[in-house]
């Protein structure tokens, strides 16, 4: 009994607060530097549907979706529908997946990826602010700037590229529903993948 | 160890392969080996199979719910005809926070178990090759690597019914598995927080408790969990996950320390806030309503039976007498009956409330707890002695002495306190009748428990209530007259016997010194009353009682309390530890055997052990009928007990079995009653 309280207290200190925005609440604004050195902020896309994708090229789960072409296909489908796609890299310096602008440009070109922008978040502030825990971790923001989806890219939480074929792509489904003015039927799902390689706090 | 880890890391750095790794069946960073529970498996039964996972230093594998990241293992089997495999069973996981992200993992060697079932039509002697491909994720704090292992082994089908010779390692594998708690939990989602109540006996120590949810989105994995205890309820409070609202159930694993975990499913329902006693909460609507009704009926019936117990009967007769004395005045009779009932019910509810309050505070108490304190016994002894002396005519109470002029208000007052006294002294008599109802009361929501205590009081007051409200009954009471005084004197005898009984209880609790002290205090009080009796009618007749009372009260402060523990310790039936071999031996002797399985964290088990199984009646009946008792403790997940439970279709405790001589086991209900237990066996 007595030792429960200090233990609980110790645990509070060990876990930094990651109060992720709730589904239906406004998506917090942010400002990051992109791979080309340009500053990008979320509110410059006001009135548009926005997808956030957390990325770490070294993560096997990210490799699953880029290697199979699934991520690029999803990006192309979204961009063709007028959706803004922001890929965000929150890997800290010295950790897996950390990139500077040049490395990010090489990655995007090498993978034939089609994000609107590839953003660098080495301090992890945006990632932590959104409660991004895995790579990939996907978010969809509607035209009113509200968060309507957060979770995995699909419903097959494996690293096996063969599983892409039979999976439900939650992001494309959510984008379709938002475009049709419908409520997102699966607003949250398990975000699966590797830990985001944040700077140790 | 650390040096070895460094060496491994160094060798890896230079590209050396550890020679032992070549022998592993698969897995680069987490070595996987397949171990069958037994080489020979009986047809028509199941044996466990273990995937022994050995992560390299710094690496980890994942639990079923990997936490915020990671993935659970997937398996594909290649099994011969006649064999089916169960889902994987995962041992109790550990928490690993990496840069603020919560992972549910294993950083040490662990074993995933699957149960293989052999069809009954497999021919004994058949060789059965078992192949499996395990896909899993292995990570360090820095990188994650999907891995897979192709593993195989072979078992041989053995004759049906012949127990498998188990691999010794499986005792440890099974002990690491979480165990079903056998009772349902409750959860409540409120203001973005989830509160989960897990029934866990207050006597169980927990270390670093943590609730691992099975499903994604019910709890926020990364948020801190605040754990508190409220009597037999452990309360976990944490931030709600993304899908928490509208959930039909929150299944999870509560770890309570040293790799010990309990499986519990929480259903929507009230959970008292952390740190607040249960009294504030209303009972769950419809939760166990039939149990409540049955317990309430039992409580009323039990209360009714208490009227004929030697400890209550004199008090009741005394009151009936005063009613008869007061004449057949309709309204005052009713008022007195109601006042008496109020006194009885209030005291019962108050005692129940104190009991529940003490339990909430974690004290191990049972019904009649107030009679475990020698000071309470001493007060009762003095009170009963005074009543007996009064009945015997040593002195007259002013109200009774005033006879026919008995004021209505005074009568109501008197009736109330008579009722209160009757209820207070009746509690030691409750044991034999009330075990089941009170056992239920202690696990029900607070309001329902109090209702049962009230029911007990109502039953106790029922005869007097009838007497007050049915004039026909009262008319059958004889007219007042000189006979009444004679009856009073006679009634003093059972009251003196009650006093004698209390003196004996005092002796049991506080030793010979305590008993002598009690009897001495009673004597001083008696002398005081005698003096009062002599001066009766005069002014300040009650004055001499003051020093006597003071002397008697002094005894309360010096009565020894030391011997108490011996009496307070409530025993379970004398039993031997359960072993299948001892069961077989006892059955071969053609002795009737009662087998029970328990665990420290099983609340139903504890209720039965403190209730029906602790009853002296049951102990006597078992002794008389030569019933052997075997008790199995599954607190730490003994593998032999686990298999035995599984054979009887249970995944957990409690399990109560009775083996009549030469016959198969009868499974007894999960809530035991004294009647059920005493009926076991045949008289010899």
Short mmCIF file of N, CA and C in Angstrom, two decimals, chain B residues 505-665:
data_model
loop_
_atom_site.label_atom_id
_atom_site.label_comp_id
_atom_site.label_asym_id
_atom_site.label_seq_id
_atom_site.Cartn_x
_atom_site.Cartn_y
_atom_site.Cartn_z
N UNK B 505 -16.25 -16.64 27.06
CA UNK B 505 -15.64 -16.04 25.87
C UNK B 505 -14.51 -15.10 26.28
N UNK B 506 -14.78 -14.33 27.33
CA UNK B 506 -13.76 -13.41 27.85
C UNK B 506 -12.51 -14.18 28.26
N UNK B 507 -12.74 -15.32 28.90
CA UNK B 507 -11.62 -16.16 29.33
C UNK B 507 -10.82 -16.67 28.13
N UNK B 508 -11.54 -17.04 27.06
CA UNK B 508 -10.86 -17.51 25.85
C UNK B 508 -10.01 -16.41 25.24
N UNK B 509 -10.53 -15.19 25.32
CA UNK B 509 -9.84 -14.09 24.65
C UNK B 509 -8.74 -13.48 25.50
N UNK B 510 -9.02 -13.31 26.79
CA UNK B 510 -8.10 -12.54 27.63
C UNK B 510 -7.48 -13.39 28.72
N UNK B 511 -7.67 -14.69 28.66
CA UNK B 511 -7.05 -15.58 29.63
C UNK B 511 -7.77 -15.59 30.98
N UNK B 512 -7.21 -16.39 31.89
CA UNK B 512 -7.82 -16.55 33.22
C UNK B 512 -7.87 -15.21 33.96
N UNK B 513 -6.81 -14.42 33.82
CA UNK B 513 -6.77 -13.12 34.48
C UNK B 513 -7.91 -12.24 34.00
N UNK B 514 -8.12 -12.24 32.70
CA UNK B 514 -9.18 -11.42 32.11
C UNK B 514 -10.54 -11.87 32.61
N UNK B 515 -10.74 -13.19 32.67
CA UNK B 515 -12.02 -13.70 33.11
C UNK B 515 -12.26 -13.33 34.58
N UNK B 516 -11.22 -13.49 35.43
CA UNK B 516 -11.34 -13.14 36.84
C UNK B 516 -11.67 -11.66 36.99
N UNK B 517 -11.03 -10.86 36.17
CA UNK B 517 -11.28 -9.43 36.20
C UNK B 517 -12.74 -9.13 35.84
N UNK B 518 -13.23 -9.82 34.81
CA UNK B 518 -14.60 -9.63 34.36
C UNK B 518 -15.60 -10.03 35.43
N UNK B 519 -15.37 -11.21 36.01
CA UNK B 519 -16.30 -11.69 37.05
C UNK B 519 -16.25 -10.76 38.27
N UNK B 520 -15.03 -10.28 38.58
CA UNK B 520 -14.88 -9.33 39.69
C UNK B 520 -15.67 -8.05 39.42
N UNK B 521 -15.55 -7.55 38.19
CA UNK B 521 -16.27 -6.32 37.84
C UNK B 521 -17.77 -6.55 37.94
N UNK B 522 -18.23 -7.74 37.50
CA UNK B 522 -19.65 -8.07 37.59
C UNK B 522 -20.09 -8.11 39.04
N UNK B 523 -19.22 -8.65 39.92
CA UNK B 523 -19.54 -8.73 41.35
C UNK B 523 -19.68 -7.33 41.95
N UNK B 524 -18.73 -6.44 41.62
CA UNK B 524 -18.78 -5.06 42.12
C UNK B 524 -20.09 -4.41 41.67
N UNK B 525 -20.42 -4.65 40.40
CA UNK B 525 -21.64 -4.08 39.85
C UNK B 525 -22.86 -4.65 40.58
N UNK B 526 -22.82 -5.95 40.85
CA UNK B 526 -23.92 -6.62 41.55
C UNK B 526 -24.12 -6.02 42.94
N UNK B 527 -22.99 -5.79 43.63
CA UNK B 527 -23.08 -5.19 44.96
C UNK B 527 -23.71 -3.82 44.87
N UNK B 528 -23.29 -3.05 43.85
CA UNK B 528 -23.85 -1.71 43.64
C UNK B 528 -25.36 -1.78 43.45
N UNK B 529 -25.78 -2.72 42.61
CA UNK B 529 -27.21 -2.86 42.34
C UNK B 529 -27.98 -3.33 43.58
N UNK B 530 -27.32 -4.19 44.35
CA UNK B 530 -27.95 -4.69 45.57
C UNK B 530 -28.25 -3.51 46.49
N UNK B 531 -27.26 -2.64 46.63
CA UNK B 531 -27.41 -1.46 47.48
C UNK B 531 -28.54 -0.58 46.93
N UNK B 532 -28.56 -0.42 45.61
CA UNK B 532 -29.63 0.35 44.97
C UNK B 532 -30.97 -0.27 45.32
N UNK B 533 -31.02 -1.59 45.24
CA UNK B 533 -32.27 -2.31 45.52
C UNK B 533 -32.75 -2.08 46.93
N UNK B 534 -31.79 -2.05 47.87
CA UNK B 534 -32.15 -1.84 49.27
C UNK B 534 -32.75 -0.46 49.47
N UNK B 535 -32.16 0.54 48.81
CA UNK B 535 -32.60 1.92 48.97
C UNK B 535 -33.75 2.26 48.03
N UNK B 536 -34.20 1.28 47.23
CA UNK B 536 -35.21 1.51 46.20
C UNK B 536 -36.38 2.32 46.72
N UNK B 537 -36.81 3.32 45.94
CA UNK B 537 -37.95 4.14 46.33
C UNK B 537 -37.51 5.41 47.01
N UNK B 538 -36.40 5.36 47.73
CA UNK B 538 -35.92 6.55 48.41
C UNK B 538 -35.30 7.52 47.42
N UNK B 539 -35.06 8.77 47.91
CA UNK B 539 -34.43 9.73 47.03
C UNK B 539 -32.95 9.36 46.85
N UNK B 540 -32.43 9.69 45.72
CA UNK B 540 -31.03 9.38 45.37
C UNK B 540 -30.69 7.91 45.57
N UNK B 541 -31.66 7.06 45.21
CA UNK B 541 -31.47 5.62 45.39
C UNK B 541 -30.34 5.12 44.51
N UNK B 542 -30.11 5.81 43.37
CA UNK B 542 -29.15 5.30 42.39
C UNK B 542 -27.73 5.73 42.67
N UNK B 543 -27.57 6.59 43.70
CA UNK B 543 -26.25 7.13 43.99
C UNK B 543 -25.17 6.06 44.20
N UNK B 544 -25.45 5.00 44.96
CA UNK B 544 -24.37 4.03 45.24
C UNK B 544 -23.85 3.34 43.98
N UNK B 545 -24.64 3.41 42.91
CA UNK B 545 -24.22 2.73 41.70
C UNK B 545 -22.99 3.38 41.08
N UNK B 546 -22.83 4.69 41.32
CA UNK B 546 -21.75 5.43 40.67
C UNK B 546 -20.37 4.83 40.95
N UNK B 547 -19.99 4.62 42.22
CA UNK B 547 -18.65 4.03 42.44
C UNK B 547 -18.55 2.63 41.87
N UNK B 548 -19.64 1.85 41.94
CA UNK B 548 -19.60 0.49 41.40
C UNK B 548 -19.37 0.53 39.89
N UNK B 549 -20.09 1.43 39.24
CA UNK B 549 -19.92 1.55 37.79
C UNK B 549 -18.50 1.98 37.45
N UNK B 550 -17.99 2.93 38.24
CA UNK B 550 -16.63 3.43 38.00
C UNK B 550 -15.63 2.29 38.14
N UNK B 551 -15.79 1.47 39.17
CA UNK B 551 -14.88 0.35 39.39
C UNK B 551 -14.96 -0.64 38.24
N UNK B 552 -16.23 -0.91 37.81
CA UNK B 552 -16.41 -1.87 36.71
C UNK B 552 -15.81 -1.32 35.42
N UNK B 553 -16.00 -0.01 35.22
CA UNK B 553 -15.48 0.60 33.99
C UNK B 553 -13.96 0.55 33.97
N UNK B 554 -13.35 0.70 35.18
CA UNK B 554 -11.89 0.65 35.26
C UNK B 554 -11.38 -0.67 34.71
N UNK B 555 -12.17 -1.73 34.96
CA UNK B 555 -11.76 -3.06 34.49
C UNK B 555 -11.61 -3.08 32.97
N UNK B 556 -12.45 -2.27 32.30
CA UNK B 556 -12.41 -2.25 30.83
C UNK B 556 -11.03 -1.82 30.33
N UNK B 557 -10.40 -0.92 31.11
CA UNK B 557 -9.12 -0.40 30.65
C UNK B 557 -7.94 -1.32 30.94
N UNK B 558 -8.15 -2.22 31.91
CA UNK B 558 -6.99 -3.06 32.25
C UNK B 558 -7.14 -4.50 31.79
N UNK B 559 -8.27 -4.79 31.12
CA UNK B 559 -8.44 -6.17 30.67
C UNK B 559 -7.36 -6.50 29.63
N UNK B 560 -6.66 -7.63 29.80
CA UNK B 560 -5.59 -7.94 28.85
C UNK B 560 -6.12 -8.19 27.44
N UNK B 561 -5.41 -7.69 26.45
CA UNK B 561 -5.86 -7.86 25.07
C UNK B 561 -4.98 -8.85 24.30
N UNK B 562 -3.89 -9.28 25.01
CA UNK B 562 -2.83 -10.01 24.31
C UNK B 562 -3.22 -11.33 23.70
N UNK B 563 -4.09 -12.09 24.36
CA UNK B 563 -4.37 -13.45 23.93
C UNK B 563 -5.25 -13.47 22.69
N UNK B 564 -5.66 -12.27 22.28
CA UNK B 564 -6.67 -12.12 21.27
C UNK B 564 -6.39 -12.82 19.93
N UNK B 565 -5.17 -12.68 19.49
CA UNK B 565 -4.85 -13.14 18.14
C UNK B 565 -5.24 -14.59 17.91
N UNK B 566 -5.01 -15.39 18.94
CA UNK B 566 -5.28 -16.81 18.83
C UNK B 566 -6.73 -17.08 18.45
N UNK B 567 -7.61 -16.29 19.05
CA UNK B 567 -9.03 -16.47 18.78
C UNK B 567 -9.43 -15.80 17.47
N UNK B 568 -8.80 -14.65 17.23
CA UNK B 568 -9.19 -13.88 16.06
C UNK B 568 -8.84 -14.59 14.76
N UNK B 569 -7.76 -15.39 14.81
CA UNK B 569 -7.35 -16.06 13.59
C UNK B 569 -8.43 -17.03 13.15
N UNK B 570 -9.00 -16.79 11.99
CA UNK B 570 -10.05 -17.67 11.52
C UNK B 570 -9.45 -18.78 10.70
N UNK B 571 -9.72 -19.98 11.06
CA UNK B 571 -9.12 -21.11 10.37
C UNK B 571 -9.92 -21.55 9.18
N UNK B 572 -9.24 -22.11 8.20
CA UNK B 572 -9.90 -22.83 7.13
C UNK B 572 -9.91 -24.28 7.60
N UNK B 573 -10.57 -25.14 6.86
CA UNK B 573 -10.56 -26.55 7.20
C UNK B 573 -9.11 -27.06 7.22
N UNK B 574 -8.84 -27.92 8.17
CA UNK B 574 -7.50 -28.52 8.19
C UNK B 574 -7.32 -29.30 6.90
N UNK B 575 -6.28 -28.98 6.15
CA UNK B 575 -6.13 -29.63 4.85
C UNK B 575 -4.67 -29.96 4.59
N UNK B 576 -4.47 -30.86 3.63
CA UNK B 576 -3.13 -31.18 3.17
C UNK B 576 -2.95 -30.49 1.84
N UNK B 577 -1.72 -30.17 1.46
CA UNK B 577 -1.51 -29.57 0.14
C UNK B 577 -1.94 -30.52 -0.97
N UNK B 578 -2.56 -29.96 -2.00
CA UNK B 578 -3.04 -30.79 -3.10
C UNK B 578 -1.89 -31.31 -3.95
N UNK B 579 -1.89 -32.62 -4.16
CA UNK B 579 -1.03 -33.24 -5.16
C UNK B 579 -1.88 -34.32 -5.80
N UNK B 580 -1.73 -34.49 -7.11
CA UNK B 580 -2.55 -35.51 -7.78
C UNK B 580 -2.29 -36.88 -7.17
N UNK B 581 -1.02 -37.11 -6.77
CA UNK B 581 -0.68 -38.41 -6.19
C UNK B 581 -1.42 -38.64 -4.87
N UNK B 582 -1.49 -37.57 -4.02
CA UNK B 582 -2.17 -37.78 -2.75
C UNK B 582 -3.67 -37.97 -2.96
N UNK B 583 -4.21 -37.29 -3.98
CA UNK B 583 -5.63 -37.48 -4.29
C UNK B 583 -5.87 -38.92 -4.69
N UNK B 584 -4.99 -39.43 -5.57
CA UNK B 584 -5.14 -40.81 -6.03
C UNK B 584 -5.04 -41.78 -4.86
N UNK B 585 -4.09 -41.51 -3.94
CA UNK B 585 -3.91 -42.40 -2.79
C UNK B 585 -5.15 -42.41 -1.91
N UNK B 586 -5.71 -41.22 -1.66
CA UNK B 586 -6.89 -41.14 -0.81
C UNK B 586 -8.08 -41.84 -1.46
N UNK B 587 -8.18 -41.69 -2.78
CA UNK B 587 -9.30 -42.33 -3.47
C UNK B 587 -9.13 -43.85 -3.45
N UNK B 588 -7.86 -44.29 -3.54
CA UNK B 588 -7.61 -45.73 -3.48
C UNK B 588 -8.01 -46.29 -2.12
N UNK B 589 -7.86 -45.47 -1.07
CA UNK B 589 -8.27 -45.88 0.28
C UNK B 589 -9.78 -45.87 0.43
N UNK B 590 -10.48 -45.40 -0.61
CA UNK B 590 -11.94 -45.24 -0.61
C UNK B 590 -12.39 -44.26 0.46
N UNK B 591 -11.58 -43.21 0.65
CA UNK B 591 -12.00 -42.14 1.56
C UNK B 591 -12.69 -41.06 0.75
N UNK B 592 -13.75 -40.46 1.27
CA UNK B 592 -14.32 -39.31 0.58
C UNK B 592 -13.32 -38.15 0.63
N UNK B 593 -13.17 -37.42 -0.47
CA UNK B 593 -12.19 -36.33 -0.53
C UNK B 593 -12.85 -35.04 -1.00
N UNK B 594 -12.58 -33.97 -0.26
CA UNK B 594 -12.99 -32.63 -0.66
C UNK B 594 -11.73 -31.90 -1.13
N UNK B 595 -11.76 -31.43 -2.38
CA UNK B 595 -10.59 -30.74 -2.93
C UNK B 595 -10.98 -29.31 -3.24
N UNK B 596 -10.15 -28.37 -2.77
CA UNK B 596 -10.42 -26.99 -3.14
C UNK B 596 -9.17 -26.32 -3.68
N UNK B 597 -9.41 -25.39 -4.61
CA UNK B 597 -8.29 -24.63 -5.19
C UNK B 597 -8.51 -23.16 -4.91
N UNK B 598 -7.47 -22.50 -4.47
CA UNK B 598 -7.58 -21.13 -4.04
C UNK B 598 -6.38 -20.34 -4.51
N UNK B 599 -6.44 -19.04 -4.37
CA UNK B 599 -5.29 -18.18 -4.63
C UNK B 599 -5.49 -16.93 -3.78
N UNK B 600 -4.37 -16.36 -3.36
CA UNK B 600 -4.45 -15.20 -2.48
C UNK B 600 -5.28 -14.07 -3.09
N UNK B 601 -5.21 -13.95 -4.44
CA UNK B 601 -5.85 -12.82 -5.10
C UNK B 601 -7.28 -13.11 -5.51
N UNK B 602 -7.81 -14.28 -5.12
CA UNK B 602 -9.16 -14.67 -5.55
C UNK B 602 -10.15 -14.32 -4.46
N UNK B 603 -11.00 -13.36 -4.76
CA UNK B 603 -11.88 -12.84 -3.71
C UNK B 603 -12.99 -13.83 -3.38
N UNK B 604 -13.49 -14.53 -4.39
CA UNK B 604 -14.54 -15.53 -4.13
C UNK B 604 -14.00 -16.62 -3.21
N UNK B 605 -12.73 -17.02 -3.49
CA UNK B 605 -12.10 -18.06 -2.66
C UNK B 605 -12.04 -17.60 -1.20
N UNK B 606 -11.63 -16.35 -1.00
CA UNK B 606 -11.45 -15.84 0.36
C UNK B 606 -12.79 -15.76 1.09
N UNK B 607 -13.84 -15.37 0.36
CA UNK B 607 -15.17 -15.30 0.98
C UNK B 607 -15.59 -16.69 1.46
N UNK B 608 -15.37 -17.68 0.62
CA UNK B 608 -15.74 -19.05 1.00
C UNK B 608 -14.90 -19.54 2.18
N UNK B 609 -13.60 -19.21 2.15
CA UNK B 609 -12.72 -19.71 3.20
C UNK B 609 -13.01 -19.06 4.54
N UNK B 610 -13.44 -17.80 4.51
CA UNK B 610 -13.75 -17.13 5.78
C UNK B 610 -15.18 -17.41 6.18
N UNK B 611 -15.99 -17.86 5.24
CA UNK B 611 -17.40 -18.12 5.54
C UNK B 611 -17.64 -19.60 5.79
N UNK B 612 -18.26 -20.24 4.81
CA UNK B 612 -18.71 -21.61 4.98
C UNK B 612 -17.58 -22.56 5.42
N UNK B 613 -16.39 -22.42 4.77
CA UNK B 613 -15.35 -23.39 5.05
C UNK B 613 -14.75 -23.24 6.44
N UNK B 614 -14.91 -22.05 7.06
CA UNK B 614 -14.34 -21.84 8.39
C UNK B 614 -15.29 -22.27 9.49
N UNK B 615 -16.49 -22.68 9.09
CA UNK B 615 -17.49 -23.01 10.10
C UNK B 615 -17.12 -24.27 10.89
N UNK B 616 -17.33 -24.19 12.20
CA UNK B 616 -17.00 -25.32 13.07
C UNK B 616 -17.89 -26.52 12.74
N UNK B 617 -19.11 -26.21 12.32
CA UNK B 617 -20.04 -27.27 11.95
C UNK B 617 -19.49 -28.14 10.83
N UNK B 618 -18.91 -27.45 9.82
CA UNK B 618 -18.35 -28.17 8.68
C UNK B 618 -17.17 -29.01 9.14
N UNK B 619 -16.32 -28.43 9.98
CA UNK B 619 -15.15 -29.17 10.47
C UNK B 619 -15.61 -30.44 11.20
N UNK B 620 -16.65 -30.28 12.02
CA UNK B 620 -17.17 -31.44 12.77
C UNK B 620 -17.72 -32.50 11.82
N UNK B 621 -18.52 -32.02 10.83
CA UNK B 621 -19.13 -32.96 9.90
C UNK B 621 -18.07 -33.72 9.11
N UNK B 622 -17.02 -32.99 8.67
CA UNK B 622 -15.96 -33.64 7.89
C UNK B 622 -15.23 -34.67 8.74
N UNK B 623 -15.01 -34.31 10.02
CA UNK B 623 -14.30 -35.23 10.89
C UNK B 623 -15.15 -36.49 11.13
N UNK B 624 -16.44 -36.25 11.40
CA UNK B 624 -17.32 -37.36 11.69
C UNK B 624 -17.43 -38.29 10.48
N UNK B 625 -17.38 -37.73 9.29
CA UNK B 625 -17.57 -38.54 8.09
C UNK B 625 -16.27 -38.92 7.41
N UNK B 626 -15.16 -38.62 8.09
CA UNK B 626 -13.85 -39.03 7.60
C UNK B 626 -13.53 -38.46 6.22
N UNK B 627 -13.99 -37.22 5.98
CA UNK B 627 -13.72 -36.59 4.69
C UNK B 627 -12.32 -35.98 4.72
N UNK B 628 -11.49 -36.39 3.76
CA UNK B 628 -10.15 -35.81 3.66
C UNK B 628 -10.23 -34.51 2.87
N UNK B 629 -9.38 -33.56 3.23
CA UNK B 629 -9.40 -32.27 2.55
C UNK B 629 -8.03 -32.01 1.92
N UNK B 630 -8.06 -31.69 0.63
CA UNK B 630 -6.83 -31.30 -0.06
C UNK B 630 -7.00 -29.88 -0.56
N UNK B 631 -6.04 -29.03 -0.26
CA UNK B 631 -6.12 -27.63 -0.68
C UNK B 631 -5.00 -27.28 -1.64
N UNK B 632 -5.36 -26.75 -2.77
CA UNK B 632 -4.35 -26.37 -3.77
C UNK B 632 -4.24 -24.85 -3.85
N UNK B 633 -3.03 -24.34 -3.67
CA UNK B 633 -2.83 -22.89 -3.74
C UNK B 633 -2.25 -22.54 -5.11
N UNK B 634 -3.03 -21.78 -5.90
CA UNK B 634 -2.63 -21.46 -7.27
C UNK B 634 -2.13 -20.02 -7.37
N UNK B 635 -1.80 -19.42 -6.23
CA UNK B 635 -1.38 -18.02 -6.24
C UNK B 635 -0.23 -17.79 -7.22
N UNK B 636 0.72 -18.72 -7.22
CA UNK B 636 1.89 -18.54 -8.08
C UNK B 636 1.80 -19.36 -9.36
N UNK B 637 0.65 -19.92 -9.63
CA UNK B 637 0.47 -20.59 -10.91
C UNK B 637 1.13 -21.94 -11.03
N UNK B 638 1.06 -22.75 -9.98
CA UNK B 638 1.58 -24.11 -10.00
C UNK B 638 1.06 -24.85 -11.25
N UNK B 639 1.99 -25.40 -12.05
CA UNK B 639 1.62 -25.99 -13.33
C UNK B 639 0.73 -27.21 -13.15
N UNK B 640 1.01 -28.03 -12.11
CA UNK B 640 0.22 -29.24 -11.89
C UNK B 640 -1.23 -28.86 -11.61
N UNK B 641 -1.41 -27.82 -10.79
CA UNK B 641 -2.77 -27.37 -10.49
C UNK B 641 -3.43 -26.80 -11.74
N UNK B 642 -2.63 -26.04 -12.52
CA UNK B 642 -3.17 -25.48 -13.76
C UNK B 642 -3.72 -26.55 -14.68
N UNK B 643 -2.96 -27.63 -14.84
CA UNK B 643 -3.41 -28.73 -15.71
C UNK B 643 -4.65 -29.38 -15.13
N UNK B 644 -4.65 -29.55 -13.80
CA UNK B 644 -5.80 -30.19 -13.15
C UNK B 644 -7.06 -29.35 -13.36
N UNK B 645 -6.92 -28.03 -13.22
CA UNK B 645 -8.06 -27.14 -13.43
C UNK B 645 -8.56 -27.28 -14.87
N UNK B 646 -7.60 -27.31 -15.81
CA UNK B 646 -7.97 -27.39 -17.22
C UNK B 646 -8.73 -28.69 -17.50
N UNK B 647 -8.29 -29.78 -16.86
CA UNK B 647 -8.98 -31.06 -17.06
C UNK B 647 -10.43 -30.99 -16.59
N UNK B 648 -10.68 -30.09 -15.65
CA UNK B 648 -12.06 -29.97 -15.15
C UNK B 648 -12.77 -28.78 -15.78
N UNK B 649 -12.24 -28.36 -16.91
CA UNK B 649 -12.93 -27.34 -17.69
C UNK B 649 -12.85 -25.95 -17.11
N UNK B 650 -11.88 -25.73 -16.22
CA UNK B 650 -11.77 -24.39 -15.64
C UNK B 650 -10.44 -23.78 -16.06
N UNK B 651 -10.47 -22.47 -16.25
CA UNK B 651 -9.21 -21.81 -16.54
C UNK B 651 -8.65 -21.16 -15.28
N UNK B 652 -9.42 -21.19 -14.20
CA UNK B 652 -8.91 -20.56 -12.98
C UNK B 652 -9.64 -21.01 -11.74
N UNK B 653 -9.28 -20.39 -10.64
CA UNK B 653 -9.90 -20.70 -9.36
C UNK B 653 -11.06 -19.74 -9.12
N UNK B 654 -12.01 -20.02 -8.23
CA UNK B 654 -12.07 -21.19 -7.37
C UNK B 654 -12.62 -22.43 -8.08
N UNK B 655 -12.22 -23.57 -7.56
CA UNK B 655 -12.83 -24.83 -8.00
C UNK B 655 -12.97 -25.70 -6.75
N UNK B 656 -14.18 -26.20 -6.53
CA UNK B 656 -14.44 -27.08 -5.38
C UNK B 656 -14.94 -28.41 -5.92
N UNK B 657 -14.26 -29.48 -5.50
CA UNK B 657 -14.62 -30.80 -5.98
C UNK B 657 -14.88 -31.71 -4.80
N UNK B 658 -15.81 -32.64 -5.01
CA UNK B 658 -16.01 -33.66 -3.99
C UNK B 658 -15.98 -35.03 -4.65
N UNK B 659 -15.14 -35.91 -4.10
CA UNK B 659 -15.03 -37.27 -4.62
C UNK B 659 -15.69 -38.22 -3.63
N UNK B 660 -16.89 -38.71 -3.93
CA UNK B 660 -17.45 -39.75 -3.07
C UNK B 660 -16.61 -41.01 -3.26
N UNK B 661 -16.52 -41.87 -2.26
CA UNK B 661 -15.67 -43.06 -2.39
C UNK B 661 -16.03 -43.85 -3.64
N UNK B 662 -15.02 -44.16 -4.44
CA UNK B 662 -15.21 -44.99 -5.61
C UNK B 662 -15.96 -44.34 -6.76
N UNK B 663 -16.20 -43.02 -6.67
CA UNK B 663 -16.92 -42.36 -7.77
C UNK B 663 -16.11 -41.19 -8.31
N UNK B 664 -16.61 -40.65 -9.43
CA UNK B 664 -15.93 -39.51 -10.03
C UNK B 664 -16.27 -38.24 -9.28
N UNK B 665 -15.52 -37.20 -9.62
CA UNK B 665 -15.67 -35.93 -8.90
C UNK B 665 -17.01 -35.28 -9.20
#
